[in-house]
CSV table of C-alpha atoms and ligand atoms in Angstrom, one decimal:
chain,number,residue,atom,x,y,z
A,118,UNK,CA,-11.9,0.8,-1.7
A,119,UNK,CA,-9.2,-1.9,-2.1
A,120,UNK,CA,-7.0,-3.1,0.8
A,121,UNK,CA,-3.4,-3.9,0.3
A,122,UNK,CA,-1.0,-5.3,2.9
A,123,UNK,CA,2.1,-3.2,3.7
A,124,UNK,CA,4.4,-6.1,4.5
A,125,UNK,CA,7.0,-8.5,3.1
A,126,UNK,CA,6.1,-11.1,5.7
A,127,UNK,CA,4.7,-13.9,3.7
A,128,UNK,CA,2.9,-15.6,6.6
A,129,UNK,CA,1.0,-12.3,7.2
A,130,UNK,CA,0.3,-12.0,3.5
A,131,UNK,CA,-1.1,-15.6,3.5
A,132,UNK,CA,-3.2,-14.8,6.6
A,133,UNK,CA,-4.9,-11.9,4.9
A,134,UNK,CA,-4.9,-13.2,1.3
A,135,UNK,CA,-8.8,-13.5,1.5
A,136,UNK,CA,-9.2,-9.8,1.9
A,137,UNK,CA,-6.3,-8.0,0.2
A,138,UNK,CA,-5.9,-7.3,-3.5
A,139,UNK,CA,-2.3,-6.2,-3.5
A,140,UNK,CA,0.9,-5.8,-1.4
A,141,UNK,CA,3.4,-3.0,-1.0
A,142,UNK,CA,7.0,-3.5,0.1
A,143,UNK,CA,9.9,-1.2,0.6
A,144,UNK,CA,13.6,-1.7,1.3
A,145,UNK,CA,13.0,-1.5,5.1
A,146,UNK,CA,10.3,-4.2,5.0
A,147,UNK,CA,12.5,-6.4,2.8
A,148,UNK,CA,15.3,-6.0,5.3
A,149,UNK,CA,12.9,-6.9,8.1
A,150,UNK,CA,11.9,-10.1,6.3
A,151,UNK,CA,15.6,-11.2,6.3
A,152,UNK,CA,15.1,-12.7,2.9
A,153,UNK,CA,16.5,-12.3,-0.6
A,154,UNK,CA,14.6,-9.5,-2.4
A,155,UNK,CA,13.7,-11.4,-5.6
A,156,UNK,CA,12.8,-14.6,-3.8
A,157,UNK,CA,10.4,-12.9,-1.4
A,158,UNK,CA,8.8,-10.7,-4.1
A,159,UNK,CA,8.3,-13.8,-6.3
A,160,UNK,CA,6.7,-15.6,-3.4
A,161,UNK,CA,4.4,-12.7,-2.7
A,162,UNK,CA,3.3,-12.7,-6.4
A,163,UNK,CA,2.4,-16.4,-6.0
A,164,UNK,CA,0.2,-15.6,-3.0
A,165,UNK,CA,-1.7,-12.5,-4.2
A,166,UNK,CA,-2.9,-11.9,-7.7
A,167,UNK,CA,-2.8,-8.1,-7.8
A,168,UNK,CA,-0.3,-5.2,-7.8
A,169,UNK,CA,2.8,-6.0,-5.8
A,170,UNK,CA,5.1,-3.0,-5.3
A,171,UNK,CA,8.8,-3.5,-5.3
A,172,UNK,CA,11.1,-0.5,-4.9
A,173,UNK,CA,13.8,0.7,-7.3
A,174,UNK,CA,16.9,2.0,-5.4
A,175,UNK,CA,18.9,3.8,-8.1
A,176,UNK,CA,19.1,7.6,-7.7
A,177,UNK,CA,19.2,8.6,-11.3
A,178,UNK,CA,16.3,8.3,-13.8
A,179,UNK,CA,18.2,6.0,-16.2
A,180,UNK,CA,19.2,3.7,-13.4
A,181,UNK,CA,15.7,3.6,-12.0
A,182,UNK,CA,14.3,2.9,-15.4
A,183,UNK,CA,16.8,0.0,-15.9
A,184,UNK,CA,15.8,-1.4,-12.5
A,185,UNK,CA,12.1,-1.0,-13.4
A,186,UNK,CA,12.6,-3.0,-16.6
A,187,UNK,CA,14.3,-5.7,-14.6
A,188,UNK,CA,11.8,-5.8,-11.7
A,189,UNK,CA,8.8,-5.7,-14.1
A,190,UNK,CA,10.2,-8.7,-16.0
A,191,UNK,CA,10.0,-10.9,-12.8
A,192,UNK,CA,6.2,-11.0,-12.8
A,193,UNK,CA,3.3,-9.4,-14.6
A,194,UNK,CA,1.9,-8.0,-11.4
A,195,UNK,CA,5.0,-6.1,-10.2
A,196,UNK,CA,4.5,-2.4,-9.8
A,197,UNK,CA,7.8,-0.5,-9.5
A,198,UNK,CA,8.0,1.9,-6.6
A,199,UNK,CA,9.8,5.0,-7.6
A,200,UNK,CA,10.8,7.7,-5.0
A,201,UNK,CA,9.3,11.2,-5.4
A,202,UNK,CA,12.4,13.1,-6.7
A,203,UNK,CA,13.0,15.0,-9.9
A,204,UNK,CA,14.9,11.9,-11.2
A,205,UNK,CA,12.0,9.7,-10.0
A,206,UNK,CA,9.5,11.7,-12.0
A,207,UNK,CA,11.7,11.4,-15.1
A,208,UNK,CA,11.8,7.7,-14.5
A,209,UNK,CA,8.1,7.5,-14.0
A,210,UNK,CA,7.5,9.1,-17.4
A,211,UNK,CA,10.0,6.7,-19.0
A,212,UNK,CA,8.1,3.8,-17.3
A,213,UNK,CA,4.7,5.1,-18.4
A,214,UNK,CA,5.9,5.4,-22.0
A,215,UNK,CA,7.2,1.8,-21.8
A,216,UNK,CA,4.0,0.4,-20.2
A,217,UNK,CA,5.6,-0.3,-16.8
A,218,UNK,CA,3.4,0.3,-13.8
A,219,UNK,CA,4.7,2.6,-11.2
A,220,UNK,CA,3.9,3.6,-7.6
A,221,UNK,CA,5.5,7.0,-6.8
A,222,UNK,CA,6.3,6.8,-3.1
A,223,UNK,CA,7.3,9.1,-0.3
A,224,UNK,CA,4.7,11.7,-1.3
A,225,UNK,CA,4.3,14.4,1.3
A,226,UNK,CA,2.6,17.2,-0.6
A,227,UNK,CA,-0.2,17.9,-3.1
A,228,UNK,CA,2.2,19.3,-5.8
A,229,UNK,CA,4.3,16.1,-5.6
A,230,UNK,CA,1.1,14.1,-6.2
A,231,UNK,CA,0.1,16.3,-9.1
A,232,UNK,CA,3.6,15.9,-10.7
A,233,UNK,CA,3.4,12.1,-10.3
A,234,UNK,CA,0.0,11.9,-11.9
A,235,UNK,CA,1.0,14.2,-14.8
A,236,UNK,CA,4.0,12.0,-15.4
A,237,UNK,CA,1.7,8.9,-15.8
A,238,UNK,CA,2.2,7.2,-12.4
A,239,UNK,CA,-0.2,4.2,-11.9
A,240,UNK,CA,-0.3,4.8,-8.2
A,241,UNK,CA,0.9,7.5,-5.7
A,242,UNK,CA,1.6,6.8,-2.1
A,243,UNK,CA,1.1,9.7,0.3
A,244,UNK,CA,2.7,8.7,3.7
A,245,UNK,CA,0.1,10.0,6.1
A,246,UNK,CA,1.5,8.6,9.4
A,247,UNK,CA,4.9,10.1,8.9
A,248,UNK,CA,3.2,13.5,8.4
A,249,UNK,CA,1.2,13.0,11.6
A,250,UNK,CA,4.5,12.1,13.3
A,251,UNK,CA,5.9,15.6,12.6
A,252,UNK,CA,2.8,17.4,13.7
A,253,UNK,CA,1.2,17.8,10.2
A,254,UNK,CA,-2.1,16.4,9.1
A,255,UNK,CA,-1.6,13.3,6.9
A,256,UNK,CA,-5.4,12.8,6.3
A,257,UNK,CA,-5.7,16.4,5.0
A,258,UNK,CA,-3.1,15.5,2.4
A,259,UNK,CA,-5.0,12.4,1.3
A,260,UNK,CA,-8.2,14.5,1.0
A,261,UNK,CA,-6.4,17.2,-1.0
A,262,UNK,CA,-5.0,14.6,-3.5
A,263,UNK,CA,-8.2,12.8,-4.0
A,264,UNK,CA,-10.0,16.1,-4.5
A,265,UNK,CA,-7.4,17.2,-7.1
A,266,UNK,CA,-7.5,13.9,-9.0
A,267,UNK,CA,-11.3,14.1,-9.2
A,268,UNK,CA,-11.0,17.2,-11.3
A,269,UNK,CA,-9.2,15.4,-14.1
A,270,UNK,CA,-9.1,12.1,-15.9
A,271,UNK,CA,-5.8,10.9,-14.3
A,272,UNK,CA,-5.6,7.1,-14.3
A,273,UNK,CA,-3.5,7.4,-11.1
A,274,UNK,CA,-4.8,5.6,-8.0
A,275,UNK,CA,-4.2,6.9,-4.5
A,276,UNK,CA,-2.6,4.4,-2.1
A,277,UNK,CA,-2.9,5.8,1.4
A,278,UNK,CA,0.3,4.6,3.0
A,279,UNK,CA,2.1,4.8,6.4
A,280,UNK,CA,-1.2,3.9,8.0
A,281,UNK,CA,-1.0,3.8,11.8
A,282,UNK,CA,-4.5,2.8,13.1
A,283,UNK,CA,-8.1,1.9,12.0
A,284,UNK,CA,-9.2,5.6,12.2
A,285,UNK,CA,-6.7,6.3,9.4
A,286,UNK,CA,-8.3,3.6,7.2
A,287,UNK,CA,-11.8,4.8,7.8
A,288,UNK,CA,-10.9,8.5,7.2
A,289,UNK,CA,-9.1,7.4,4.0
A,290,UNK,CA,-12.2,5.6,2.8
A,291,UNK,CA,-14.3,8.8,3.5
A,292,UNK,CA,-11.7,10.8,1.5
A,293,UNK,CA,-12.1,8.5,-1.5
A,294,UNK,CA,-8.6,7.0,-1.5
A,295,UNK,CA,-8.7,4.1,-3.9
A,296,UNK,CA,-6.5,1.9,-1.7
A,297,UNK,CA,-5.2,1.8,1.8
A,298,UNK,CA,-2.0,-0.2,2.3
A,299,UNK,CA,-2.2,-1.5,5.8
A,300,UNK,CA,0.5,-3.1,8.1
A,301,UNK,CA,-0.5,-6.5,9.6
A,302,UNK,CA,-0.9,-5.0,13.1
A,303,UNK,CA,-3.5,-2.5,11.9
A,304,UNK,CA,-5.2,-5.1,9.7
A,305,UNK,CA,-5.8,-7.3,12.8
A,306,UNK,CA,-7.3,-4.3,14.6
A,307,UNK,CA,-9.8,-3.8,11.8
A,308,UNK,CA,-11.5,-7.1,12.5
A,309,UNK,CA,-12.0,-6.6,16.2
A,310,UNK,CA,-14.5,-5.0,18.6
A,311,UNK,CA,-14.9,-6.0,22.2
A,312,UNK,CA,-18.7,-6.1,21.9
A,313,UNK,CA,-18.4,-8.6,19.0
A,314,UNK,CA,-16.2,-10.8,21.2
A,315,UNK,CA,-18.7,-10.4,24.1
A,316,UNK,CA,-21.7,-11.1,21.8
A,317,UNK,CA,-20.1,-14.2,20.2
A,318,UNK,CA,-19.3,-15.6,23.7
A,319,UNK,CA,-22.8,-15.0,24.9
A,320,UNK,CA,-24.4,-16.6,21.9
A,321,UNK,CA,-22.2,-19.7,22.2
A,322,UNK,CA,-23.0,-20.0,25.9
A,323,UNK,CA,-26.8,-19.7,25.2
A,324,UNK,CA,-26.6,-22.2,22.4
A,325,UNK,CA,-24.9,-24.8,24.7
A,326,UNK,CA,-27.7,-24.1,27.3
A,327,UNK,CA,-30.4,-24.4,24.6
A,328,UNK,CA,-29.2,-27.9,23.7
A,329,UNK,CA,-29.4,-29.2,27.3
B,487,G3P,O1,4.1,1.9,2.4
B,487,G3P,C1,4.8,2.8,3.1
B,487,G3P,C2,5.0,2.5,4.5
B,487,G3P,O2,5.7,1.2,4.5
B,487,G3P,C3,5.7,3.4,5.4
B,487,G3P,O3,5.2,3.2,6.6
B,487,G3P,O4,5.2,3.0,9.0
B,487,G3P,O5,7.3,3.2,7.8
B,487,G3P,O6,5.8,5.2,8.0
B,487,G3P,P1,5.9,3.7,7.9
């Protein structure tokens, strides 16, 4: 399983550069960074040598495809995030035919994930936390998609997105998701356990006593 950071915060990206192999952004995360879109995406590309998702915002397929051509010209690692709409699926096909990598985003059902894979998406992003938020089962969707993809030779990788806690990450790994894109707050939680802290402290105290 690969870990991506779901953030446009370049200090957090630098902090976790040792463990992540890609980064996902979206217009909300770019807005939160308070920075120019192109400037921040280019900086992210200079920190992490792996897929960096940048989102297209046009609503029609031709507009999305034009944006995809522009975004993918910024850096070889840019993956164009395309929203899961009928126009988005048309744009995904155009991008696949043109050799532009895509991440079909805002996936909330198995049929949507199937369409994206058939259209040649490089990645799909099921948003599991947002499904949980409305009382549905986000992890069940991730399991369903990985199960369907295993039946075929789709090259599409599943990025489990809208991750809210470490349990989500572990369950996505059990489900065989290729990637989890994790916000910095959850990434920090993955490292920690109170018994580790207690054990480290005890060993350090004993080591000091052993040297006396
Ligand atoms: O990558 C998608 C992710 O940014 C959405 O997360 O927390 O806004 O549901 P969230």
